[in-house]
Amino acid sequence: MGKYQNSARMMFCVTFLFWFSQYAYLPYLNPELQAMGATATFMGVVSAGYGLTQLLSRIPMGIAADRWNCHRLFVAAGCAMAAAASFGICFFYSPAGFLIFRALGGLGAACWVAFTVLYSGYFPASRAPQAISMLNVANQAGRLACFALAALLVGRFGVRGCFLLSGGAALLALGCCLGLRRAPDAGQPIRLRQLPALLRDRTLVGCSLLAVLAQTVAFSTYSAFVSNHAAAIGAQPAQLSGMNIALMAPVVLVNYLVARRWLPRYGLRPLLLWGFAVTALYCLLLPLAGRMAEVYALQALAGVGNSLTIAVLLGGCVQGVEPRFRATAMGFFQAVYGLGMSGGPVLMGVLADRFGLPAAFWAMGGVSLAALALVPVLLPAKSTAAAR
């Protein structure tokens, strides 16, 4: 890593603060919308807006970042949009404001492509998958820290205080971007006519399709409607953040193990099979939880499932991709899984309105089981062994 060591450390801090900002207020979105009289379907649309802007913008961002090697600019832009989204919701506190500025936050999150590529560029090409997985540790640690701090502050400053906290963290991340160096140029950037060849990478395509299902479940359950279930059994505002602390604590640890030990040792398939099985179990049991202690325990289970699906797919999708195509490949991967981020919450909301929240959770358990069955089909042992 050499002369890029300080930039890599600063990038780790920027990532921590950026995702701290994106998630500090997440546990309160649906309860606040419900207090305003919004339906479950509208809550799903608000969550979907966050994914839809990513779906539409990630591939163009990846191509632009590769073409002009301007990853630092996209990182700074992502931090600026995260700040604008947080302050925008705080000062336009209405269902429409939630929808518009949550979508703007999604546009900022689309810059995650540039985060991963810039950080991996500070390392030798052979260490790129592990570097990306390590950066995901900063991602998850930022989320864990924001939930812990929000739980302490919400009782004193209210939910709007969480939005202000979020905006402040994003501004701090933007300031830290000044300390980043440009990564080495990976060579001739990808051209549009080369995309079909890139998309013949079976591991990239298989990981992307499985990520659609993983994000469908994630953004419908433990990132969105679990707060509705918790509120229904009497959870207080601080407990909503505590619920997400229970989710994120194992995520940080398991992500670290995935990056350092499990992914290089076992490869994609075994970890994904376990991950989807654990996630399915979470979805099937959550509606039966009648006390917050049970919800906390199940959230921890969901955290393990998250790391063994999304983190593994994130680290594995670019293993066979040339360094100069990596931003575009990551953009494709993240754009495709945006289908799950945008479609999943809407589907969950519609199912909850029509059949009730328990049935919606059980349906997501079925999605996880379907993903479990598709792992051997989309990622044959030969291709995953080669990637490893």
mmCIF file of N, CA and C in Angstrom, residues 222-305:
data_model
loop_
_atom_site.group_PDB
_atom_site.id
_atom_site.type_symbol
_atom_site.label_atom_id
_atom_site.label_comp_id
_atom_site.label_asym_id
_atom_site.label_seq_id
_atom_site.Cartn_x
_atom_site.Cartn_y
_atom_site.Cartn_z
ATOM 1 N N TYR A 222 -35.637 -6.219 8.025
ATOM 2 C CA TYR A 222 -34.853 -5.646 9.118
ATOM 3 C C TYR A 222 -34.347 -4.236 8.841
ATOM 4 N N SER A 223 -34.499 -3.717 7.618
ATOM 5 C CA SER A 223 -34.163 -2.321 7.351
ATOM 6 C C SER A 223 -35.392 -1.432 7.223
ATOM 7 N N ALA A 224 -36.583 -1.996 7.384
ATOM 8 C CA ALA A 224 -37.794 -1.179 7.189
ATOM 9 C C ALA A 224 -38.908 -1.605 8.136
ATOM 10 N N PHE A 225 -39.640 -2.673 7.799
ATOM 11 C CA PHE A 225 -40.902 -2.955 8.465
ATOM 12 C C PHE A 225 -40.757 -3.651 9.814
ATOM 13 N N VAL A 226 -39.536 -4.020 10.210
ATOM 14 C CA VAL A 226 -39.389 -4.546 11.562
ATOM 15 C C VAL A 226 -39.761 -3.485 12.591
ATOM 16 N N SER A 227 -39.545 -2.199 12.268
ATOM 17 C CA SER A 227 -39.918 -1.129 13.203
ATOM 18 C C SER A 227 -41.429 -1.055 13.383
ATOM 19 N N ASN A 228 -42.198 -1.408 12.348
ATOM 20 C CA ASN A 228 -43.656 -1.451 12.488
ATOM 21 C C ASN A 228 -44.071 -2.547 13.460
ATOM 22 N N HIS A 229 -43.435 -3.698 13.343
ATOM 23 C CA HIS A 229 -43.750 -4.790 14.268
ATOM 24 C C HIS A 229 -43.371 -4.406 15.688
ATOM 25 N N ALA A 230 -42.191 -3.787 15.843
ATOM 26 C CA ALA A 230 -41.751 -3.386 17.178
ATOM 27 C C ALA A 230 -42.698 -2.355 17.788
ATOM 28 N N ALA A 231 -43.134 -1.381 16.976
ATOM 29 C CA ALA A 231 -44.069 -0.375 17.480
ATOM 30 C C ALA A 231 -45.388 -1.018 17.894
ATOM 31 N N ALA A 232 -45.804 -2.045 17.147
ATOM 32 C CA ALA A 232 -47.066 -2.710 17.455
ATOM 33 C C ALA A 232 -47.031 -3.450 18.786
ATOM 34 N N ILE A 233 -45.845 -3.867 19.228
ATOM 35 C CA ILE A 233 -45.755 -4.561 20.522
ATOM 36 C C ILE A 233 -45.280 -3.617 21.625
ATOM 37 N N GLY A 234 -45.297 -2.302 21.335
ATOM 38 C CA GLY A 234 -45.072 -1.307 22.376
ATOM 39 C C GLY A 234 -43.673 -0.763 22.511
ATOM 40 N N ALA A 235 -42.828 -0.859 21.471
ATOM 41 C CA ALA A 235 -41.457 -0.361 21.560
ATOM 42 C C ALA A 235 -41.435 1.156 21.693
ATOM 43 N N GLN A 236 -40.538 1.667 22.517
ATOM 44 C CA GLN A 236 -40.299 3.099 22.669
ATOM 45 C C GLN A 236 -39.227 3.544 21.668
ATOM 46 N N PRO A 237 -39.125 4.877 21.381
ATOM 47 C CA PRO A 237 -38.154 5.341 20.379
ATOM 48 C C PRO A 237 -36.738 4.848 20.599
ATOM 49 N N ALA A 238 -36.245 4.898 21.841
ATOM 50 C CA ALA A 238 -34.877 4.443 22.087
ATOM 51 C C ALA A 238 -34.729 2.952 21.797
ATOM 52 N N GLN A 239 -35.805 2.187 22.001
ATOM 53 C CA GLN A 239 -35.737 0.760 21.729
ATOM 54 C C GLN A 239 -35.637 0.468 20.238
ATOM 55 N N LEU A 240 -36.157 1.381 19.410
ATOM 56 C CA LEU A 240 -36.036 1.185 17.967
ATOM 57 C C LEU A 240 -34.570 1.257 17.539
ATOM 58 N N SER A 241 -33.817 2.192 18.124
ATOM 59 C CA SER A 241 -32.383 2.230 17.844
ATOM 60 C C SER A 241 -31.689 1.018 18.459
ATOM 61 N N GLY A 242 -32.107 0.617 19.664
ATOM 62 C CA GLY A 242 -31.524 -0.562 20.292
ATOM 63 C C GLY A 242 -31.723 -1.810 19.460
ATOM 64 N N MET A 243 -32.862 -1.876 18.809
ATOM 65 C CA MET A 243 -33.159 -3.004 17.936
ATOM 66 C C MET A 243 -32.154 -3.083 16.786
ATOM 67 N N ASN A 244 -31.755 -1.916 16.276
ATOM 68 C CA ASN A 244 -30.791 -1.891 15.183
ATOM 69 C C ASN A 244 -29.364 -2.090 15.679
ATOM 70 N N ILE A 245 -29.093 -1.732 16.926
ATOM 71 C CA ILE A 245 -27.795 -2.069 17.513
ATOM 72 C C ILE A 245 -27.649 -3.585 17.578
ATOM 73 N N ALA A 246 -28.714 -4.253 17.994
ATOM 74 C CA ALA A 246 -28.690 -5.720 18.035
ATOM 75 C C ALA A 246 -28.449 -6.307 16.647
ATOM 76 N N LEU A 247 -28.966 -5.634 15.618
ATOM 77 C CA LEU A 247 -28.750 -6.081 14.244
ATOM 78 C C LEU A 247 -27.296 -5.899 13.820
ATOM 79 N N MET A 248 -26.727 -4.723 14.108
ATOM 80 C CA MET A 248 -25.437 -4.362 13.546
ATOM 81 C C MET A 248 -24.245 -4.948 14.306
ATOM 82 N N ALA A 249 -24.398 -5.220 15.599
ATOM 83 C CA ALA A 249 -23.261 -5.726 16.370
ATOM 84 C C ALA A 249 -22.666 -6.999 15.751
ATOM 85 N N PRO A 250 -23.464 -8.019 15.446
ATOM 86 C CA PRO A 250 -22.860 -9.194 14.807
ATOM 87 C C PRO A 250 -22.419 -8.927 13.378
ATOM 88 N N VAL A 251 -23.050 -7.946 12.701
ATOM 89 C CA VAL A 251 -22.665 -7.646 11.326
ATOM 90 C C VAL A 251 -21.207 -7.210 11.256
ATOM 91 N N VAL A 252 -20.796 -6.326 12.164
ATOM 92 C CA VAL A 252 -19.418 -5.840 12.152
ATOM 93 C C VAL A 252 -18.435 -6.987 12.341
ATOM 94 N N LEU A 253 -18.707 -7.856 13.316
ATOM 95 C CA LEU A 253 -17.810 -8.978 13.583
ATOM 96 C C LEU A 253 -17.790 -9.969 12.430
ATOM 97 N N VAL A 254 -18.958 -10.362 11.945
ATOM 98 C CA VAL A 254 -19.012 -11.374 10.888
ATOM 99 C C VAL A 254 -18.447 -10.822 9.586
ATOM 100 N N ASN A 255 -18.693 -9.535 9.282
ATOM 101 C CA ASN A 255 -18.086 -8.937 8.084
ATOM 102 C C ASN A 255 -16.562 -9.008 8.149
ATOM 103 N N TYR A 256 -16.020 -8.753 9.313
ATOM 104 C CA TYR A 256 -14.567 -8.828 9.473
ATOM 105 C C TYR A 256 -14.084 -10.258 9.207
ATOM 106 N N LEU A 257 -14.785 -11.242 9.754
ATOM 107 C CA LEU A 257 -14.397 -12.630 9.532
ATOM 108 C C LEU A 257 -14.551 -13.031 8.074
ATOM 109 N N VAL A 258 -15.602 -12.527 7.423
ATOM 110 C CA VAL A 258 -15.785 -12.802 5.999
ATOM 111 C C VAL A 258 -14.605 -12.259 5.207
ATOM 112 N N ALA A 259 -14.218 -11.007 5.491
ATOM 113 C CA ALA A 259 -13.167 -10.365 4.720
ATOM 114 C C ALA A 259 -11.807 -11.014 4.957
ATOM 115 N N ARG A 260 -11.514 -11.330 6.209
ATOM 116 C CA ARG A 260 -10.175 -11.797 6.563
ATOM 117 C C ARG A 260 -9.984 -13.302 6.440
ATOM 118 N N ARG A 261 -11.034 -14.070 6.702
ATOM 119 C CA ARG A 261 -10.839 -15.513 6.817
ATOM 120 C C ARG A 261 -11.772 -16.339 5.944
ATOM 121 N N TRP A 262 -13.058 -16.122 6.074
ATOM 122 C CA TRP A 262 -14.000 -17.077 5.504
ATOM 123 C C TRP A 262 -14.076 -17.023 3.986
ATOM 124 N N LEU A 263 -14.148 -15.804 3.406
ATOM 125 C CA LEU A 263 -14.266 -15.720 1.954
ATOM 126 C C LEU A 263 -13.040 -16.293 1.254
ATOM 127 N N PRO A 264 -11.810 -15.945 1.668
ATOM 128 C CA PRO A 264 -10.652 -16.583 1.014
ATOM 129 C C PRO A 264 -10.585 -18.091 1.247
ATOM 130 N N ARG A 265 -11.075 -18.547 2.394
ATOM 131 C CA ARG A 265 -10.929 -19.973 2.735
ATOM 132 C C ARG A 265 -12.019 -20.848 2.135
ATOM 133 N N TYR A 266 -13.279 -20.383 2.221
ATOM 134 C CA TYR A 266 -14.397 -21.240 1.830
ATOM 135 C C TYR A 266 -14.984 -20.898 0.469
ATOM 136 N N GLY A 267 -14.808 -19.672 -0.006
ATOM 137 C CA GLY A 267 -15.444 -19.275 -1.257
ATOM 138 C C GLY A 267 -16.891 -18.851 -1.053
ATOM 139 N N LEU A 268 -17.566 -18.587 -2.152
ATOM 140 C CA LEU A 268 -18.892 -17.968 -2.104
ATOM 141 C C LEU A 268 -20.002 -18.913 -1.667
ATOM 142 N N ARG A 269 -20.076 -20.084 -2.302
ATOM 143 C CA ARG A 269 -21.270 -20.925 -2.147
ATOM 144 C C ARG A 269 -21.596 -21.327 -0.707
ATOM 145 N N PRO A 270 -20.660 -21.880 0.043
ATOM 146 C CA PRO A 270 -21.019 -22.324 1.405
ATOM 147 C C PRO A 270 -21.515 -21.181 2.286
ATOM 148 N N LEU A 271 -20.860 -20.025 2.183
ATOM 149 C CA LEU A 271 -21.271 -18.893 3.008
ATOM 150 C C LEU A 271 -22.665 -18.404 2.625
ATOM 151 N N LEU A 272 -22.943 -18.371 1.326
ATOM 152 C CA LEU A 272 -24.262 -17.901 0.876
ATOM 153 C C LEU A 272 -25.375 -18.876 1.271
ATOM 154 N N LEU A 273 -25.106 -20.153 1.198
ATOM 155 C CA LEU A 273 -26.120 -21.137 1.598
ATOM 156 C C LEU A 273 -26.503 -20.946 3.063
ATOM 157 N N TRP A 274 -25.494 -20.783 3.918
ATOM 158 C CA TRP A 274 -25.780 -20.527 5.323
ATOM 159 C C TRP A 274 -26.496 -19.189 5.500
ATOM 160 N N GLY A 275 -26.071 -18.180 4.770
ATOM 161 C CA GLY A 275 -26.650 -16.851 4.937
ATOM 162 C C GLY A 275 -28.124 -16.796 4.598
ATOM 163 N N PHE A 276 -28.505 -17.369 3.478
ATOM 164 C CA PHE A 276 -29.920 -17.345 3.097
ATOM 165 C C PHE A 276 -30.767 -18.217 4.028
ATOM 166 N N ALA A 277 -30.198 -19.305 4.533
ATOM 167 C CA ALA A 277 -30.935 -20.145 5.483
ATOM 168 C C ALA A 277 -31.208 -19.379 6.774
ATOM 169 N N VAL A 278 -30.203 -18.664 7.276
ATOM 170 C CA VAL A 278 -30.377 -17.884 8.508
ATOM 171 C C VAL A 278 -31.393 -16.758 8.299
ATOM 172 N N THR A 279 -31.338 -16.094 7.151
ATOM 173 C CA THR A 279 -32.274 -15.005 6.864
ATOM 174 C C THR A 279 -33.704 -15.518 6.763
ATOM 175 N N ALA A 280 -33.887 -16.665 6.140
ATOM 176 C CA ALA A 280 -35.227 -17.252 6.060
ATOM 177 C C ALA A 280 -35.773 -17.550 7.446
ATOM 178 N N LEU A 281 -34.933 -18.091 8.313
ATOM 179 C CA LEU A 281 -35.360 -18.393 9.684
ATOM 180 C C LEU A 281 -35.799 -17.121 10.404
ATOM 181 N N TYR A 282 -35.041 -16.048 10.225
ATOM 182 C CA TYR A 282 -35.407 -14.759 10.828
ATOM 183 C C TYR A 282 -36.799 -14.308 10.369
ATOM 184 N N CYS A 283 -37.044 -14.342 9.069
ATOM 185 C CA CYS A 283 -38.329 -13.872 8.532
ATOM 186 C C CYS A 283 -39.505 -14.706 9.038
ATOM 187 N N LEU A 284 -39.281 -15.983 9.196
ATOM 188 C CA LEU A 284 -40.364 -16.857 9.636
ATOM 189 C C LEU A 284 -40.669 -16.694 11.123
ATOM 190 N N LEU A 285 -39.651 -16.358 11.925
ATOM 191 C CA LEU A 285 -39.847 -16.269 13.378
ATOM 192 C C LEU A 285 -40.245 -14.879 13.858
ATOM 193 N N LEU A 286 -39.852 -13.825 13.126
ATOM 194 C CA LEU A 286 -40.073 -12.466 13.617
ATOM 195 C C LEU A 286 -41.537 -12.166 13.948
ATOM 196 N N PRO A 287 -42.521 -12.549 13.108
ATOM 197 C CA PRO A 287 -43.920 -12.235 13.459
ATOM 198 C C PRO A 287 -44.390 -12.886 14.753
ATOM 199 N N LEU A 288 -43.679 -13.918 15.212
ATOM 200 C CA LEU A 288 -44.070 -14.613 16.431
ATOM 201 C C LEU A 288 -43.489 -13.956 17.684
ATOM 202 N N ALA A 289 -42.594 -12.986 17.509
ATOM 203 C CA ALA A 289 -41.954 -12.327 18.645
ATOM 204 C C ALA A 289 -42.928 -11.352 19.296
ATOM 205 N N GLY A 290 -43.222 -11.575 20.580
ATOM 206 C CA GLY A 290 -44.168 -10.720 21.291
ATOM 207 C C GLY A 290 -43.529 -9.799 22.309
ATOM 208 N N ARG A 291 -42.228 -9.917 22.498
ATOM 209 C CA ARG A 291 -41.503 -9.066 23.453
ATOM 210 C C ARG A 291 -40.255 -8.514 22.763
ATOM 211 N N MET A 292 -39.784 -7.359 23.228
ATOM 212 C CA MET A 292 -38.633 -6.744 22.589
ATOM 213 C C MET A 292 -37.370 -7.574 22.771
ATOM 214 N N ALA A 293 -37.264 -8.306 23.871
ATOM 215 C CA ALA A 293 -36.099 -9.170 24.043
ATOM 216 C C ALA A 293 -36.010 -10.195 22.915
ATOM 217 N N GLU A 294 -37.160 -10.716 22.499
ATOM 218 C CA GLU A 294 -37.180 -11.668 21.395
ATOM 219 C C GLU A 294 -36.831 -10.987 20.079
ATOM 220 N N VAL A 295 -37.308 -9.753 19.894
ATOM 221 C CA VAL A 295 -36.973 -9.007 18.678
ATOM 222 C C VAL A 295 -35.468 -8.751 18.619
ATOM 223 N N TYR A 296 -34.874 -8.364 19.756
ATOM 224 C CA TYR A 296 -33.436 -8.131 19.781
ATOM 225 C C TYR A 296 -32.666 -9.385 19.354
ATOM 226 N N ALA A 297 -33.062 -10.525 19.889
ATOM 227 C CA ALA A 297 -32.374 -11.771 19.558
ATOM 228 C C ALA A 297 -32.502 -12.093 18.069
ATOM 229 N N LEU A 298 -33.688 -11.879 17.524
ATOM 230 C CA LEU A 298 -33.889 -12.158 16.104
ATOM 231 C C LEU A 298 -33.156 -11.155 15.222
ATOM 232 N N GLN A 299 -33.034 -9.907 15.691
ATOM 233 C CA GLN A 299 -32.263 -8.926 14.928
ATOM 234 C C GLN A 299 -30.787 -9.338 14.846
ATOM 235 N N ALA A 300 -30.273 -9.888 15.932
ATOM 236 C CA ALA A 300 -28.893 -10.388 15.895
ATOM 237 C C ALA A 300 -28.757 -11.517 14.870
ATOM 238 N N LEU A 301 -29.762 -12.382 14.812
ATOM 239 C CA LEU A 301 -29.766 -13.456 13.820
ATOM 240 C C LEU A 301 -29.778 -12.873 12.409
ATOM 241 N N ALA A 302 -30.579 -11.826 12.202
ATOM 242 C CA ALA A 302 -30.629 -11.164 10.899
ATOM 243 C C ALA A 302 -29.278 -10.557 10.539
ATOM 244 N N GLY A 303 -28.557 -10.035 11.539
ATOM 245 C CA GLY A 303 -27.242 -9.476 11.279
ATOM 246 C C GLY A 303 -26.273 -10.510 10.735
ATOM 247 N N VAL A 304 -26.314 -11.701 11.292
ATOM 248 C CA VAL A 304 -25.470 -12.781 10.783
ATOM 249 C C VAL A 304 -25.866 -13.116 9.337
ATOM 250 N N GLY A 305 -27.170 -13.211 9.086
ATOM 251 C CA GLY A 305 -27.635 -13.490 7.732
ATOM 252 C C GLY A 305 -27.233 -12.414 6.747
#
